[in-house]
PDB file of C-alpha atoms in Angstrom:
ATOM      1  CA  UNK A   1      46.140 -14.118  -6.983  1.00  0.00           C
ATOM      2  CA  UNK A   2      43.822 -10.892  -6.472  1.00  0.00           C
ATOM      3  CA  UNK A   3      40.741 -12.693  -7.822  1.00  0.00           C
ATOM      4  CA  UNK A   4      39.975 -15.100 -10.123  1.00  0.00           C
ATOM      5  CA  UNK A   5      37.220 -14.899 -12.394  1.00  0.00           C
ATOM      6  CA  UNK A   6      35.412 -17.356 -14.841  1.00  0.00           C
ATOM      7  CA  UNK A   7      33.952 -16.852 -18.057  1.00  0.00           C
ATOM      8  CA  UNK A   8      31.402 -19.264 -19.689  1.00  0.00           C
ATOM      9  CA  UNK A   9      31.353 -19.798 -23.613  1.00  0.00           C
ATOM     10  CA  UNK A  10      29.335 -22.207 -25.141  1.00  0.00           C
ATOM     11  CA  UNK A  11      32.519 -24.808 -25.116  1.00  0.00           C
ATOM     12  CA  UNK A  12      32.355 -24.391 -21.662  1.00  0.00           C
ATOM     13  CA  UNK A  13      34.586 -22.442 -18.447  1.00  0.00           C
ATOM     14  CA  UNK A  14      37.861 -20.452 -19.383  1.00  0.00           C
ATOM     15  CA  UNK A  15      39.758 -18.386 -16.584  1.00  0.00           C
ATOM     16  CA  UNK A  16      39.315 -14.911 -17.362  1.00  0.00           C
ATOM     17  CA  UNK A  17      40.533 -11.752 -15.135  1.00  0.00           C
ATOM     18  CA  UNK A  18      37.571  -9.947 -16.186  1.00  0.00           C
ATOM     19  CA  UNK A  19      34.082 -10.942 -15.350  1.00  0.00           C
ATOM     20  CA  UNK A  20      32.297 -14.978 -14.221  1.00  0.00           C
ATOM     21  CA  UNK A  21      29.746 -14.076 -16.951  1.00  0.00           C
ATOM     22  CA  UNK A  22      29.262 -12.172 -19.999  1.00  0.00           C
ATOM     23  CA  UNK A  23      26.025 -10.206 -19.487  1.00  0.00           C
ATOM     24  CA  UNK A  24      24.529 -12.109 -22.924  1.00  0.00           C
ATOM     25  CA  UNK A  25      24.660 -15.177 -21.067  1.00  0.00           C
ATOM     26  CA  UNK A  26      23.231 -13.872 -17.705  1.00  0.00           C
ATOM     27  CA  UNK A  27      20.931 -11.774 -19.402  1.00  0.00           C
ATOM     28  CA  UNK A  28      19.276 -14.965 -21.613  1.00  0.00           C
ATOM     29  CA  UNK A  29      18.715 -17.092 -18.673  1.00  0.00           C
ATOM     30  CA  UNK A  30      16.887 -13.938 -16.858  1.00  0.00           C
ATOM     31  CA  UNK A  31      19.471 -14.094 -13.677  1.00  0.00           C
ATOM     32  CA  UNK A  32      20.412 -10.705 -12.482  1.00  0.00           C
ATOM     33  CA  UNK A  33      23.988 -10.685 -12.893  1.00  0.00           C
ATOM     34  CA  UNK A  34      25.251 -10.679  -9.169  1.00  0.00           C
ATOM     35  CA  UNK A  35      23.474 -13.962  -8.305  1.00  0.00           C
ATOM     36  CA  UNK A  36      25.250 -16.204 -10.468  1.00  0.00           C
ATOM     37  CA  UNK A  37      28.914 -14.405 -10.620  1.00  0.00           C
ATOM     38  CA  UNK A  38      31.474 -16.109  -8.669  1.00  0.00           C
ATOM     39  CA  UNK A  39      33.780 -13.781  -6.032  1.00  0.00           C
ATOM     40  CA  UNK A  40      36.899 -14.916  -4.622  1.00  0.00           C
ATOM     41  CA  UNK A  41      39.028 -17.764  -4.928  1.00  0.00           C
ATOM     42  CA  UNK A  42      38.245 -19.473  -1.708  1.00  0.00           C
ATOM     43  CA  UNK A  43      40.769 -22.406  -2.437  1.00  0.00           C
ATOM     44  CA  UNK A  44      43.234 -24.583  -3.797  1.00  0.00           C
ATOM     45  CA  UNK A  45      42.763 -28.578  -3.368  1.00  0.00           C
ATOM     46  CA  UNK A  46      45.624 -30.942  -3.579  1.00  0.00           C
ATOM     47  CA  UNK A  47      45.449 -34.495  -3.304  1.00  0.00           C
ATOM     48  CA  UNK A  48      48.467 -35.659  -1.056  1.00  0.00           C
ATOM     49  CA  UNK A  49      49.622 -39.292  -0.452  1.00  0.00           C
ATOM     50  CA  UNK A  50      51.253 -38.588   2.892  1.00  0.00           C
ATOM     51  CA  UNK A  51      49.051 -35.871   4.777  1.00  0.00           C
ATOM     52  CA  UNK A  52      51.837 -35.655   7.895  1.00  0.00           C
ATOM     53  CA  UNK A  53      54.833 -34.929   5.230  1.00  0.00           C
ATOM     54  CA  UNK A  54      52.861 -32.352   3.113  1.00  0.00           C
ATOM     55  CA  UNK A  55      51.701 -30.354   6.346  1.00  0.00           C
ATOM     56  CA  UNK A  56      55.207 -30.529   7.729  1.00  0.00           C
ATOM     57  CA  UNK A  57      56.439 -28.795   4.105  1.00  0.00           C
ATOM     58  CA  UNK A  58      53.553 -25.946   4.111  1.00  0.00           C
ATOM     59  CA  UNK A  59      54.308 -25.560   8.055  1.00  0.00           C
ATOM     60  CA  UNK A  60      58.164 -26.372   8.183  1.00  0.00           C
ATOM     61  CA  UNK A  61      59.556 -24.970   5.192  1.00  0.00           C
ATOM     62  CA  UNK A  62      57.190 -22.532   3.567  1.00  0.00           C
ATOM     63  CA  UNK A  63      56.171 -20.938   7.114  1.00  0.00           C
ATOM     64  CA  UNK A  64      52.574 -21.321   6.691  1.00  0.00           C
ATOM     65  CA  UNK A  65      49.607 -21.559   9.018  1.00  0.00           C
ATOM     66  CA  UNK A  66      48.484 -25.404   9.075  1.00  0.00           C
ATOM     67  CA  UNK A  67      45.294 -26.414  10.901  1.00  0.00           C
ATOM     68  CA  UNK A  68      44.956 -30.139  11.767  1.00  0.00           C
ATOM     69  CA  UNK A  69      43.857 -32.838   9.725  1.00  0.00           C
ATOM     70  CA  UNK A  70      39.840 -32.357   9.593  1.00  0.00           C
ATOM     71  CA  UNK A  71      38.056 -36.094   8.814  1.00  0.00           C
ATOM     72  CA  UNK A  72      34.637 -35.710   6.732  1.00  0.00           C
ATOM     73  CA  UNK A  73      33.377 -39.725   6.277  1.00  0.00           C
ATOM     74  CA  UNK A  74      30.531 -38.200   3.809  1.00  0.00           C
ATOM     75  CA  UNK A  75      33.495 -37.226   1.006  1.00  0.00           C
ATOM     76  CA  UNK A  76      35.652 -39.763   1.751  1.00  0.00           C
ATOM     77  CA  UNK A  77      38.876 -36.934   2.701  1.00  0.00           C
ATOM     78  CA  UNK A  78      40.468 -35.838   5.448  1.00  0.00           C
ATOM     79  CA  UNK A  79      41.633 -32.190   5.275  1.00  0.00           C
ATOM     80  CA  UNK A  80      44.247 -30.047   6.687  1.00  0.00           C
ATOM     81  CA  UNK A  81      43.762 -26.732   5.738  1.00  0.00           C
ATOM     82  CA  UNK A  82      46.696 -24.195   4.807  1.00  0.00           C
ATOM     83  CA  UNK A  83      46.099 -20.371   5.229  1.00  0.00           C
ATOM     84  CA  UNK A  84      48.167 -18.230   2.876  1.00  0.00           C
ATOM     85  CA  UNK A  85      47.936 -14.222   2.693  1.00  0.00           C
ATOM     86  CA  UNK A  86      44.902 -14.380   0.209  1.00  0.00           C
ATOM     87  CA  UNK A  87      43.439 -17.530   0.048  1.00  0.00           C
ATOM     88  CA  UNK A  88      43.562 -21.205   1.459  1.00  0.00           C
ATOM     89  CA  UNK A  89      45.178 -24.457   0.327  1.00  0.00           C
ATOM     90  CA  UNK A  90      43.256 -27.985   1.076  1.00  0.00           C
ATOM     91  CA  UNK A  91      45.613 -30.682   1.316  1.00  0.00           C
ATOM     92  CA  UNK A  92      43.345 -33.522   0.717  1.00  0.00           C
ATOM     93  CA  UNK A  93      44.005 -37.496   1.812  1.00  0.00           C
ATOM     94  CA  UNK A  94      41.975 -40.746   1.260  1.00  0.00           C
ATOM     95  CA  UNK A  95      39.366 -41.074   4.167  1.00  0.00           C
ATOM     96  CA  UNK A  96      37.547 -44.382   3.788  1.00  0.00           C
ATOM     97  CA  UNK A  97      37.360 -47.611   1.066  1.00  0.00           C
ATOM     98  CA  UNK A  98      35.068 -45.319  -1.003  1.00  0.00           C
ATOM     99  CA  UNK A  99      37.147 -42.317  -1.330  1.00  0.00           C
ATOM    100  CA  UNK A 100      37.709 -40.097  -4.648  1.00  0.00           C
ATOM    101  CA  UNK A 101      41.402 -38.971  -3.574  1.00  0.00           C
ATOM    102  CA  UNK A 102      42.031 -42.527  -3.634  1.00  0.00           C
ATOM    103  CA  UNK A 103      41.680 -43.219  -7.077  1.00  0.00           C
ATOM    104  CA  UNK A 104      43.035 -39.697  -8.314  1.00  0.00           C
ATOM    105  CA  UNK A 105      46.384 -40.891  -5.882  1.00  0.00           C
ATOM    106  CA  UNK A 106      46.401 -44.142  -8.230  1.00  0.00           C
ATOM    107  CA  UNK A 107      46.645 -42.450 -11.244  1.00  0.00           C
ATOM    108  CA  UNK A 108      48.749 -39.316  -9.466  1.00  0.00           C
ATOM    109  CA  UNK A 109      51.228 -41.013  -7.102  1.00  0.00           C
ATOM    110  CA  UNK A 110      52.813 -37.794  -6.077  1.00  0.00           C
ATOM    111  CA  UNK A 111      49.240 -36.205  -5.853  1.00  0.00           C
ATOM    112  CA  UNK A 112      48.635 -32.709  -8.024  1.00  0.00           C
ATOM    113  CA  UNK A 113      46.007 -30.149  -7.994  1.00  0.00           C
ATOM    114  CA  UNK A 114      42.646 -31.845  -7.235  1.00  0.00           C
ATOM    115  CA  UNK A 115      40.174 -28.956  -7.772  1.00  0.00           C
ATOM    116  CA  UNK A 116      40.145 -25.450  -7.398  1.00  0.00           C
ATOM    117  CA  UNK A 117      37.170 -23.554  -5.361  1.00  0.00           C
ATOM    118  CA  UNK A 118      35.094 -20.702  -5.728  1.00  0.00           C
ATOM    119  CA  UNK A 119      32.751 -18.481  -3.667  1.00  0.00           C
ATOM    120  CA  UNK A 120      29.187 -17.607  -5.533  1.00  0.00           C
ATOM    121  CA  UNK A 121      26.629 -15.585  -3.158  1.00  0.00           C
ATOM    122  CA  UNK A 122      24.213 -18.586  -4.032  1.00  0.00           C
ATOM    123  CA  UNK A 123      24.484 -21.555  -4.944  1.00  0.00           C
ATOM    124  CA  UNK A 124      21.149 -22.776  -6.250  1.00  0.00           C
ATOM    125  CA  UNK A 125      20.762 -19.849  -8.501  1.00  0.00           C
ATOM    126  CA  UNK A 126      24.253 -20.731 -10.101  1.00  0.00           C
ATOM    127  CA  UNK A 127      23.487 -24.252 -10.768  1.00  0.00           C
ATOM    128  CA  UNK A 128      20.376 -23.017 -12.325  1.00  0.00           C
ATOM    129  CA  UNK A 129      22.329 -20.707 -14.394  1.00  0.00           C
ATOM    130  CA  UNK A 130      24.981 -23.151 -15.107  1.00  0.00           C
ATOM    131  CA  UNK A 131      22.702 -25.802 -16.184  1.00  0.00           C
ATOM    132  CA  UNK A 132      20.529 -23.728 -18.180  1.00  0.00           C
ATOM    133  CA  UNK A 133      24.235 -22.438 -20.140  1.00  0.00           C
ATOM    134  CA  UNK A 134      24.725 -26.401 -20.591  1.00  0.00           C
ATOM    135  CA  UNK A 135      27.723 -26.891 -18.046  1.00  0.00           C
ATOM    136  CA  UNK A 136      27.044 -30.397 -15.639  1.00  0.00           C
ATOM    137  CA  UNK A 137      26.387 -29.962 -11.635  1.00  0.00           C
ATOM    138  CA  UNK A 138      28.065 -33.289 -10.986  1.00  0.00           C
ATOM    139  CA  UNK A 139      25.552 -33.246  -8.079  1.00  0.00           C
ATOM    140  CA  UNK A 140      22.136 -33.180  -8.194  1.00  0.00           C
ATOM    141  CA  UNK A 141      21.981 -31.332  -5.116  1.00  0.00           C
ATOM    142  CA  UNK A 142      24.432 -28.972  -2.565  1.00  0.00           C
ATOM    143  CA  UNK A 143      26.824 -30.702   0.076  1.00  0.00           C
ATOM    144  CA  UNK A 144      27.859 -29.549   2.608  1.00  0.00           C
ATOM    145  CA  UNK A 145      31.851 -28.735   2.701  1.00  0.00           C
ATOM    146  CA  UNK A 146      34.665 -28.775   4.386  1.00  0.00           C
ATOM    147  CA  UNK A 147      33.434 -24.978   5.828  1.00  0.00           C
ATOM    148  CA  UNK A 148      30.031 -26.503   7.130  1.00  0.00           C
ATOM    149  CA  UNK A 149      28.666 -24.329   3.808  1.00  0.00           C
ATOM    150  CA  UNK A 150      26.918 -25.609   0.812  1.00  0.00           C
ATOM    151  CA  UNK A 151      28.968 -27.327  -2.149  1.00  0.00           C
ATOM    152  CA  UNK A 152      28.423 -28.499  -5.860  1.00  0.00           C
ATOM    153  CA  UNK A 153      31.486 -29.377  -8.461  1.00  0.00           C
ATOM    154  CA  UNK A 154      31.480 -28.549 -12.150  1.00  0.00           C
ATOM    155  CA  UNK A 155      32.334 -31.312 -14.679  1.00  0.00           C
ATOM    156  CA  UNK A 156      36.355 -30.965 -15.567  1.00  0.00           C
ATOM    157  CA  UNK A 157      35.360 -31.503 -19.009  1.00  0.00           C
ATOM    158  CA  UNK A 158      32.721 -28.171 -19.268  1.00  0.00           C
ATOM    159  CA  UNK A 159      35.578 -26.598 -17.481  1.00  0.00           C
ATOM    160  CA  UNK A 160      39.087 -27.342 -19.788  1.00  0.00           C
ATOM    161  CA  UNK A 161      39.598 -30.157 -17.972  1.00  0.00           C
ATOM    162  CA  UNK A 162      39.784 -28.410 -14.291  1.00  0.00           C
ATOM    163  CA  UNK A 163      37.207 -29.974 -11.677  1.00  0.00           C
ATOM    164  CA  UNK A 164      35.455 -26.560  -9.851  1.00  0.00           C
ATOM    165  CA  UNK A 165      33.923 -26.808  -6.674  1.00  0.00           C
ATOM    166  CA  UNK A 166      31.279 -23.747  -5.750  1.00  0.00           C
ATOM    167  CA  UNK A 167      30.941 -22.454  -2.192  1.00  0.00           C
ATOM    168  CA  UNK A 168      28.297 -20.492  -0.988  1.00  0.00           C
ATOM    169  CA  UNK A 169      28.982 -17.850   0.865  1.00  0.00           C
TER     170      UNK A 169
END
């Protein structure tokens, strides 16, 4: 994948390979159009129900660059990160009693795609933008991710049913 680009409608996010925005939408909530376009794909999350045996696959098998498993108690996940040629998978594992990937493992044994993420040059000024178009900042203020930057996710159900995290960067 080059790039991957999102397009708001009124229903919500499609994936587009043209452009985040139309400039209608950009232009009606007076943003300048580079604040609230998203760049690159930064990465891919998958929730994994044995962290060990999916590293060994990326690592083993597929020849891939695996970092070790990364805990973060404040999103209830521990990561190992997976660097491809042009962009990153985030193999993600229960952390904790109170952790998402826990119930998403319930209801996906095997695991799956949890979420996918993309870069925006900053990240207030898209949930402004995103909010004003109608879309839900499922929080009410920026985390900070895996990369020690600033986080928000996108309701899956504003976004055909896929769960987007934003990165500053």
């Amino acid at each position: 994948i080059n790039m991957l680009r999102l397009a708001i409608s009124s229903r919500g996010c499609f994936a587009s390979t043209t452009r985040l925005f139309s400039t209608a939408p950009l232009a009606s909530a007076g943003l300048p159009e580079e604040i609230a376009r998203v760049g690159r794909l930064n990465h891919v999350a998958i929730a994994v129900p044995d962290l060990a045996k999916s590293a060994a696959l990326y690592r083993d098998y597929l020849g891939a660059k695996v970092y070790p498993p990364e805990n973060l108690p404040e999103h209830g996940v521990t990561v190992v990160f997976v660097q491809l040629a042009n962009t990153k998978f985030e193999l993600l594992h229960p952390y904790g009693e109170k952790s998402p990937i826990a119930s998403f493992l319930q209801k996906n044994p095997s695991g799956g795609m949890h979420h996918v993420c993309l870069e925006v040059p900053d990240i207030r000024a898209a949930m402004a933008h995103l909010k004003k178009l109608g879309l839900r900042v499922l929080d009410p203020e920026p985390k900070i991710g895996a990369h020690g930057k600033p986080v928000v996710f996108l309701h899956p159900k504003d976004c055909n049913g896929v769960l987007i995290e934003l990165e500053q960067v």
